[in-house]
PDB file of N, CA and C in Angstrom:
ATOM      1  N   UNK A   1       7.288  13.538  -1.652  1.00  0.00           N
ATOM      2  CA  UNK A   1       6.051  12.815  -1.930  1.00  0.00           C
ATOM      3  C   UNK A   1       5.515  13.268  -3.282  1.00  0.00           C
ATOM      4  N   UNK A   2       5.125  12.345  -4.109  1.00  0.00           N
ATOM      5  CA  UNK A   2       4.607  12.620  -5.429  1.00  0.00           C
ATOM      6  C   UNK A   2       3.089  12.731  -5.356  1.00  0.00           C
ATOM      7  N   UNK A   3       2.542  13.790  -5.972  1.00  0.00           N
ATOM      8  CA  UNK A   3       1.093  13.998  -5.944  1.00  0.00           C
ATOM      9  C   UNK A   3       0.355  12.953  -6.778  1.00  0.00           C
ATOM     10  N   UNK A   4       1.037  12.316  -7.710  1.00  0.00           N
ATOM     11  CA  UNK A   4       0.418  11.331  -8.584  1.00  0.00           C
ATOM     12  C   UNK A   4       0.659   9.917  -8.068  1.00  0.00           C
ATOM     13  N   UNK A   5       0.123   9.621  -6.943  1.00  0.00           N
ATOM     14  CA  UNK A   5       0.276   8.280  -6.366  1.00  0.00           C
ATOM     15  C   UNK A   5      -0.431   7.248  -7.218  1.00  0.00           C
ATOM     16  N   UNK A   6      -0.026   5.986  -7.078  1.00  0.00           N
ATOM     17  CA  UNK A   6      -0.683   4.939  -7.862  1.00  0.00           C
ATOM     18  C   UNK A   6      -2.129   4.741  -7.424  1.00  0.00           C
ATOM     19  N   UNK A   7      -2.871   4.103  -8.292  1.00  0.00           N
ATOM     20  CA  UNK A   7      -4.271   3.784  -8.032  1.00  0.00           C
ATOM     21  C   UNK A   7      -4.380   2.274  -7.852  1.00  0.00           C
ATOM     22  N   UNK A   8      -5.291   1.854  -6.999  1.00  0.00           N
ATOM     23  CA  UNK A   8      -5.533   0.433  -6.768  1.00  0.00           C
ATOM     24  C   UNK A   8      -6.980   0.134  -7.141  1.00  0.00           C
ATOM     25  N   UNK A   9      -7.209  -1.000  -7.754  1.00  0.00           N
ATOM     26  CA  UNK A   9      -8.587  -1.332  -8.144  1.00  0.00           C
ATOM     27  C   UNK A   9      -9.448  -1.532  -6.898  1.00  0.00           C
ATOM     28  N   UNK A  10     -10.710  -1.239  -7.024  1.00  0.00           N
ATOM     29  CA  UNK A  10     -11.634  -1.387  -5.900  1.00  0.00           C
ATOM     30  C   UNK A  10     -11.733  -2.822  -5.411  1.00  0.00           C
ATOM     31  N   UNK A  11     -11.711  -3.766  -6.332  1.00  0.00           N
ATOM     32  CA  UNK A  11     -11.798  -5.186  -5.969  1.00  0.00           C
ATOM     33  C   UNK A  11     -10.585  -5.604  -5.144  1.00  0.00           C
ATOM     34  N   UNK A  12      -9.395  -5.182  -5.568  1.00  0.00           N
ATOM     35  CA  UNK A  12      -8.184  -5.526  -4.834  1.00  0.00           C
ATOM     36  C   UNK A  12      -8.169  -4.847  -3.472  1.00  0.00           C
ATOM     37  N   UNK A  13      -8.565  -3.595  -3.414  1.00  0.00           N
ATOM     38  CA  UNK A  13      -8.615  -2.891  -2.131  1.00  0.00           C
ATOM     39  C   UNK A  13      -9.560  -3.591  -1.160  1.00  0.00           C
ATOM     40  N   UNK A  14     -10.716  -3.988  -1.639  1.00  0.00           N
ATOM     41  CA  UNK A  14     -11.673  -4.690  -0.781  1.00  0.00           C
ATOM     42  C   UNK A  14     -11.092  -6.004  -0.271  1.00  0.00           C
ATOM     43  N   UNK A  15     -10.376  -6.734  -1.132  1.00  0.00           N
ATOM     44  CA  UNK A  15      -9.770  -8.001  -0.718  1.00  0.00           C
ATOM     45  C   UNK A  15      -8.690  -7.776   0.333  1.00  0.00           C
ATOM     46  N   UNK A  16      -7.904  -6.720   0.179  1.00  0.00           N
ATOM     47  CA  UNK A  16      -6.845  -6.408   1.143  1.00  0.00           C
ATOM     48  C   UNK A  16      -7.445  -6.041   2.492  1.00  0.00           C
ATOM     49  N   UNK A  17      -8.450  -5.186   2.476  1.00  0.00           N
ATOM     50  CA  UNK A  17      -9.094  -4.771   3.726  1.00  0.00           C
ATOM     51  C   UNK A  17      -9.744  -5.967   4.410  1.00  0.00           C
ATOM     52  N   UNK A  18     -10.387  -6.816   3.628  1.00  0.00           N
ATOM     53  CA  UNK A  18     -11.043  -8.002   4.188  1.00  0.00           C
ATOM     54  C   UNK A  18     -10.028  -8.952   4.837  1.00  0.00           C
ATOM     55  N   UNK A  19      -8.840  -9.045   4.252  1.00  0.00           N
ATOM     56  CA  UNK A  19      -7.808  -9.945   4.769  1.00  0.00           C
ATOM     57  C   UNK A  19      -6.986  -9.329   5.902  1.00  0.00           C
ATOM     58  N   UNK A  20      -7.084  -8.012   6.084  1.00  0.00           N
ATOM     59  CA  UNK A  20      -6.273  -7.330   7.104  1.00  0.00           C
ATOM     60  C   UNK A  20      -6.735  -7.713   8.512  1.00  0.00           C
ATOM     61  N   UNK A  21      -5.786  -7.811   9.434  1.00  0.00           N
ATOM     62  CA  UNK A  21      -6.158  -8.082  10.827  1.00  0.00           C
ATOM     63  C   UNK A  21      -7.049  -6.958  11.371  1.00  0.00           C
ATOM     64  N   UNK A  22      -7.875  -7.291  12.331  1.00  0.00           N
ATOM     65  CA  UNK A  22      -8.778  -6.312  12.928  1.00  0.00           C
ATOM     66  C   UNK A  22      -8.065  -5.080  13.451  1.00  0.00           C
ATOM     67  N   UNK A  23      -6.885  -5.259  14.036  1.00  0.00           N
ATOM     68  CA  UNK A  23      -6.141  -4.109  14.579  1.00  0.00           C
ATOM     69  C   UNK A  23      -5.756  -3.130  13.473  1.00  0.00           C
ATOM     70  N   UNK A  24      -5.460  -3.640  12.280  1.00  0.00           N
ATOM     71  CA  UNK A  24      -5.103  -2.773  11.157  1.00  0.00           C
ATOM     72  C   UNK A  24      -6.328  -2.035  10.648  1.00  0.00           C
ATOM     73  N   UNK A  25      -7.444  -2.747  10.524  1.00  0.00           N
ATOM     74  CA  UNK A  25      -8.685  -2.097  10.083  1.00  0.00           C
ATOM     75  C   UNK A  25      -9.118  -1.009  11.058  1.00  0.00           C
ATOM     76  N   UNK A  26      -8.991  -1.275  12.368  1.00  0.00           N
ATOM     77  CA  UNK A  26      -9.355  -0.266  13.374  1.00  0.00           C
ATOM     78  C   UNK A  26      -8.466   0.961  13.258  1.00  0.00           C
ATOM     79  N   UNK A  27      -7.178   0.735  13.027  1.00  0.00           N
ATOM     80  CA  UNK A  27      -6.239   1.856  12.889  1.00  0.00           C
ATOM     81  C   UNK A  27      -6.610   2.712  11.674  1.00  0.00           C
ATOM     82  N   UNK A  28      -6.953   2.071  10.559  1.00  0.00           N
ATOM     83  CA  UNK A  28      -7.346   2.812   9.365  1.00  0.00           C
ATOM     84  C   UNK A  28      -8.672   3.533   9.561  1.00  0.00           C
ATOM     85  N   UNK A  29      -9.600   2.924  10.302  1.00  0.00           N
ATOM     86  CA  UNK A  29     -10.869   3.590  10.607  1.00  0.00           C
ATOM     87  C   UNK A  29     -10.641   4.844  11.444  1.00  0.00           C
ATOM     88  N   UNK A  30      -9.705   4.759  12.405  1.00  0.00           N
ATOM     89  CA  UNK A  30      -9.408   5.911  13.261  1.00  0.00           C
ATOM     90  C   UNK A  30      -8.699   7.022  12.499  1.00  0.00           C
ATOM     91  N   UNK A  31      -7.867   6.643  11.531  1.00  0.00           N
ATOM     92  CA  UNK A  31      -7.042   7.616  10.824  1.00  0.00           C
ATOM     93  C   UNK A  31      -7.082   7.343   9.320  1.00  0.00           C
ATOM     94  N   UNK A  32      -8.205   7.650   8.665  1.00  0.00           N
ATOM     95  CA  UNK A  32      -8.348   7.328   7.245  1.00  0.00           C
ATOM     96  C   UNK A  32      -7.410   8.104   6.321  1.00  0.00           C
ATOM     97  N   UNK A  33      -6.823   9.180   6.790  1.00  0.00           N
ATOM     98  CA  UNK A  33      -5.895   9.961   5.969  1.00  0.00           C
ATOM     99  C   UNK A  33      -4.438   9.665   6.313  1.00  0.00           C
ATOM    100  N   UNK A  34      -4.183   8.545   6.959  1.00  0.00           N
ATOM    101  CA  UNK A  34      -2.823   8.186   7.395  1.00  0.00           C
ATOM    102  C   UNK A  34      -1.822   8.184   6.249  1.00  0.00           C
ATOM    103  N   UNK A  35      -2.234   7.789   5.066  1.00  0.00           N
ATOM    104  CA  UNK A  35      -1.311   7.697   3.927  1.00  0.00           C
ATOM    105  C   UNK A  35      -0.668   9.035   3.581  1.00  0.00           C
ATOM    106  N   UNK A  36      -1.310  10.123   3.948  1.00  0.00           N
ATOM    107  CA  UNK A  36      -0.742  11.445   3.674  1.00  0.00           C
ATOM    108  C   UNK A  36       0.556  11.667   4.456  1.00  0.00           C
ATOM    109  N   UNK A  37       0.733  10.943   5.553  1.00  0.00           N
ATOM    110  CA  UNK A  37       1.931  11.104   6.376  1.00  0.00           C
ATOM    111  C   UNK A  37       3.017  10.078   6.064  1.00  0.00           C
ATOM    112  N   UNK A  38       2.750   9.154   5.156  1.00  0.00           N
ATOM    113  CA  UNK A  38       3.733   8.155   4.796  1.00  0.00           C
ATOM    114  C   UNK A  38       4.664   8.715   3.736  1.00  0.00           C
ATOM    115  N   UNK A  39       5.846   8.148   3.633  1.00  0.00           N
ATOM    116  CA  UNK A  39       6.803   8.561   2.606  1.00  0.00           C
ATOM    117  C   UNK A  39       6.566   7.701   1.365  1.00  0.00           C
ATOM    118  N   UNK A  40       6.315   8.338   0.236  1.00  0.00           N
ATOM    119  CA  UNK A  40       6.042   7.662  -1.029  1.00  0.00           C
ATOM    120  C   UNK A  40       7.184   7.980  -1.994  1.00  0.00           C
ATOM    121  N   UNK A  41       7.886   6.946  -2.446  1.00  0.00           N
ATOM    122  CA  UNK A  41       8.993   7.145  -3.388  1.00  0.00           C
ATOM    123  C   UNK A  41       8.764   6.238  -4.595  1.00  0.00           C
ATOM    124  N   UNK A  42       8.847   6.837  -5.765  1.00  0.00           N
ATOM    125  CA  UNK A  42       8.654   6.078  -7.011  1.00  0.00           C
ATOM    126  C   UNK A  42       9.982   5.952  -7.742  1.00  0.00           C
ATOM    127  N   UNK A  43      10.310   4.737  -8.119  1.00  0.00           N
ATOM    128  CA  UNK A  43      11.460   4.470  -8.977  1.00  0.00           C
ATOM    129  C   UNK A  43      10.942   3.574 -10.095  1.00  0.00           C
ATOM    130  N   UNK A  44      10.816   4.141 -11.273  1.00  0.00           N
ATOM    131  CA  UNK A  44      10.247   3.400 -12.407  1.00  0.00           C
ATOM    132  C   UNK A  44       8.806   3.042 -12.143  1.00  0.00           C
ATOM    133  N   UNK A  45       8.509   1.750 -12.208  1.00  0.00           N
ATOM    134  CA  UNK A  45       7.124   1.301 -11.985  1.00  0.00           C
ATOM    135  C   UNK A  45       6.930   0.714 -10.588  1.00  0.00           C
ATOM    136  N   UNK A  46       7.873   0.994  -9.676  1.00  0.00           N
ATOM    137  CA  UNK A  46       7.777   0.496  -8.302  1.00  0.00           C
ATOM    138  C   UNK A  46       7.708   1.662  -7.324  1.00  0.00           C
ATOM    139  N   UNK A  47       6.718   1.620  -6.472  1.00  0.00           N
ATOM    140  CA  UNK A  47       6.553   2.591  -5.397  1.00  0.00           C
ATOM    141  C   UNK A  47       6.962   1.937  -4.089  1.00  0.00           C
ATOM    142  N   UNK A  48       7.758   2.634  -3.286  1.00  0.00           N
ATOM    143  CA  UNK A  48       8.080   2.173  -1.944  1.00  0.00           C
ATOM    144  C   UNK A  48       7.422   3.139  -0.976  1.00  0.00           C
ATOM    145  N   UNK A  49       6.611   2.598  -0.097  1.00  0.00           N
ATOM    146  CA  UNK A  49       5.892   3.394   0.893  1.00  0.00           C
ATOM    147  C   UNK A  49       6.463   3.026   2.254  1.00  0.00           C
ATOM    148  N   UNK A  50       6.923   4.036   2.984  1.00  0.00           N
ATOM    149  CA  UNK A  50       7.517   3.807   4.290  1.00  0.00           C
ATOM    150  C   UNK A  50       6.646   4.445   5.354  1.00  0.00           C
ATOM    151  N   UNK A  51       6.340   3.656   6.379  1.00  0.00           N
ATOM    152  CA  UNK A  51       5.600   4.148   7.522  1.00  0.00           C
ATOM    153  C   UNK A  51       6.236   3.536   8.763  1.00  0.00           C
ATOM    154  N   UNK A  52       6.833   4.361   9.563  1.00  0.00           N
ATOM    155  CA  UNK A  52       7.553   3.837  10.720  1.00  0.00           C
ATOM    156  C   UNK A  52       8.704   2.978  10.256  1.00  0.00           C
ATOM    157  N   UNK A  53       8.750   1.746  10.743  1.00  0.00           N
ATOM    158  CA  UNK A  53       9.829   0.834  10.365  1.00  0.00           C
ATOM    159  C   UNK A  53       9.431  -0.124   9.244  1.00  0.00           C
ATOM    160  N   UNK A  54       8.220  -0.042   8.773  1.00  0.00           N
ATOM    161  CA  UNK A  54       7.733  -0.965   7.742  1.00  0.00           C
ATOM    162  C   UNK A  54       7.770  -0.323   6.361  1.00  0.00           C
ATOM    163  N   UNK A  55       7.992  -1.161   5.349  1.00  0.00           N
ATOM    164  CA  UNK A  55       7.984  -0.730   3.955  1.00  0.00           C
ATOM    165  C   UNK A  55       7.031  -1.608   3.170  1.00  0.00           C
ATOM    166  N   UNK A  56       6.314  -0.979   2.261  1.00  0.00           N
ATOM    167  CA  UNK A  56       5.440  -1.695   1.340  1.00  0.00           C
ATOM    168  C   UNK A  56       5.877  -1.296  -0.058  1.00  0.00           C
ATOM    169  N   UNK A  57       5.942  -2.267  -0.956  1.00  0.00           N
ATOM    170  CA  UNK A  57       6.260  -1.965  -2.340  1.00  0.00           C
ATOM    171  C   UNK A  57       5.068  -2.315  -3.220  1.00  0.00           C
ATOM    172  N   UNK A  58       4.762  -1.392  -4.114  1.00  0.00           N
ATOM    173  CA  UNK A  58       3.687  -1.573  -5.079  1.00  0.00           C
ATOM    174  C   UNK A  58       4.290  -1.523  -6.465  1.00  0.00           C
ATOM    175  N   UNK A  59       4.069  -2.549  -7.258  1.00  0.00           N
ATOM    176  CA  UNK A  59       4.497  -2.538  -8.653  1.00  0.00           C
ATOM    177  C   UNK A  59       3.269  -2.157  -9.463  1.00  0.00           C
ATOM    178  N   UNK A  60       3.415  -1.170 -10.319  1.00  0.00           N
ATOM    179  CA  UNK A  60       2.278  -0.674 -11.086  1.00  0.00           C
ATOM    180  C   UNK A  60       2.402  -1.040 -12.558  1.00  0.00           C
ATOM    181  N   UNK A  61       1.267  -1.004 -13.237  1.00  0.00           N
ATOM    182  CA  UNK A  61       1.297  -1.205 -14.683  1.00  0.00           C
ATOM    183  C   UNK A  61       1.568   0.133 -15.364  1.00  0.00           C
ATOM    184  N   UNK A  62       1.451   0.193 -16.668  1.00  0.00           N
ATOM    185  CA  UNK A  62       1.773   1.425 -17.403  1.00  0.00           C
ATOM    186  C   UNK A  62       0.795   2.570 -17.135  1.00  0.00           C
ATOM    187  N   UNK A  63      -0.311   2.277 -16.472  1.00  0.00           N
ATOM    188  CA  UNK A  63      -1.285   3.333 -16.105  1.00  0.00           C
ATOM    189  C   UNK A  63      -1.150   3.756 -14.650  1.00  0.00           C
ATOM    190  N   UNK A  64      -0.077   3.291 -13.974  1.00  0.00           N
ATOM    191  CA  UNK A  64       0.134   3.530 -12.541  1.00  0.00           C
ATOM    192  C   UNK A  64      -0.995   2.912 -11.728  1.00  0.00           C
ATOM    193  N   UNK A  65      -1.446   1.733 -12.150  1.00  0.00           N
ATOM    194  CA  UNK A  65      -2.545   1.024 -11.518  1.00  0.00           C
ATOM    195  C   UNK A  65      -2.032  -0.283 -10.914  1.00  0.00           C
ATOM    196  N   UNK A  66      -2.468  -0.575  -9.695  1.00  0.00           N
ATOM    197  CA  UNK A  66      -2.159  -1.841  -9.023  1.00  0.00           C
ATOM    198  C   UNK A  66      -3.405  -2.707  -9.171  1.00  0.00           C
ATOM    199  N   UNK A  67      -3.267  -3.843  -9.862  1.00  0.00           N
ATOM    200  CA  UNK A  67      -4.445  -4.646 -10.181  1.00  0.00           C
ATOM    201  C   UNK A  67      -4.465  -6.028  -9.543  1.00  0.00           C
ATOM    202  N   UNK A  68      -3.334  -6.486  -9.020  1.00  0.00           N
ATOM    203  CA  UNK A  68      -3.298  -7.831  -8.455  1.00  0.00           C
ATOM    204  C   UNK A  68      -2.451  -7.913  -7.208  1.00  0.00           C
ATOM    205  N   UNK A  69      -2.765  -8.868  -6.355  1.00  0.00           N
ATOM    206  CA  UNK A  69      -2.061  -9.043  -5.088  1.00  0.00           C
ATOM    207  C   UNK A  69      -0.582  -9.325  -5.316  1.00  0.00           C
ATOM    208  N   UNK A  70      -0.241  -9.936  -6.447  1.00  0.00           N
ATOM    209  CA  UNK A  70       1.157 -10.230  -6.748  1.00  0.00           C
ATOM    210  C   UNK A  70       1.981  -8.952  -6.987  1.00  0.00           C
ATOM    211  N   UNK A  71       1.318  -7.821  -7.109  1.00  0.00           N
ATOM    212  CA  UNK A  71       1.999  -6.541  -7.318  1.00  0.00           C
ATOM    213  C   UNK A  71       2.363  -5.868  -5.991  1.00  0.00           C
ATOM    214  N   UNK A  72       2.054  -6.519  -4.870  1.00  0.00           N
ATOM    215  CA  UNK A  72       2.311  -5.967  -3.543  1.00  0.00           C
ATOM    216  C   UNK A  72       3.333  -6.814  -2.804  1.00  0.00           C
ATOM    217  N   UNK A  73       4.187  -6.155  -2.019  1.00  0.00           N
ATOM    218  CA  UNK A  73       5.079  -6.870  -1.103  1.00  0.00           C
ATOM    219  C   UNK A  73       5.351  -5.951   0.081  1.00  0.00           C
ATOM    220  N   UNK A  74       5.786  -6.549   1.197  1.00  0.00           N
ATOM    221  CA  UNK A  74       6.051  -5.739   2.384  1.00  0.00           C
ATOM    222  C   UNK A  74       7.214  -6.313   3.175  1.00  0.00           C
ATOM    223  N   UNK A  75       7.662  -5.537   4.139  1.00  0.00           N
ATOM    224  CA  UNK A  75       8.824  -5.923   4.950  1.00  0.00           C
ATOM    225  C   UNK A  75       8.448  -6.556   6.268  1.00  0.00           C
ATOM    226  N   UNK A  76       7.163  -6.745   6.531  1.00  0.00           N
ATOM    227  CA  UNK A  76       6.767  -7.264   7.845  1.00  0.00           C
ATOM    228  C   UNK A  76       7.121  -8.740   8.002  1.00  0.00           C
ATOM    229  N   UNK A  77       7.120  -9.220   9.201  1.00  0.00           N
ATOM    230  CA  UNK A  77       7.486 -10.597   9.485  1.00  0.00           C
ATOM    231  C   UNK A  77       6.512 -11.621   8.913  1.00  0.00           C
ATOM    232  N   UNK A  78       5.287 -11.213   8.632  1.00  0.00           N
ATOM    233  CA  UNK A  78       4.279 -12.132   8.109  1.00  0.00           C
ATOM    234  C   UNK A  78       4.254 -12.204   6.583  1.00  0.00           C
ATOM    235  N   UNK A  79       5.090 -11.397   5.949  1.00  0.00           N
ATOM    236  CA  UNK A  79       5.119 -11.354   4.498  1.00  0.00           C
ATOM    237  C   UNK A  79       5.385 -12.744   3.930  1.00  0.00           C
ATOM    238  N   UNK A  80       4.747 -13.140   2.872  1.00  0.00           N
ATOM    239  CA  UNK A  80       3.820 -12.397   2.025  1.00  0.00           C
ATOM    240  C   UNK A  80       2.349 -12.562   2.408  1.00  0.00           C
ATOM    241  N   UNK A  81       2.049 -13.208   3.529  1.00  0.00           N
ATOM    242  CA  UNK A  81       0.656 -13.404   3.925  1.00  0.00           C
ATOM    243  C   UNK A  81       0.147 -12.345   4.901  1.00  0.00           C
ATOM    244  N   UNK A  82       0.761 -11.202   4.942  1.00  0.00           N
ATOM    245  CA  UNK A  82       0.356 -10.205   5.942  1.00  0.00           C
ATOM    246  C   UNK A  82      -0.874  -9.413   5.562  1.00  0.00           C
TER     247      UNK A  82
END
């Protein structure tokens, strides 16, 4: 795990949380430090985050910042609308 994880803009984070299903928001409320237990791997400007059987990829800009929804993808069945 890399200590220098990417940063996400507050506006994008709020939009993601607002769009997340209630069950996901409840899980994050119960365990706000869950990301510390996920596997974070960086290859170039792409981060792959693994939690259980799911993977999320974040593409970052040159400042390691995620600024738009198009920079996110995941392996879930609802992708890309998950």
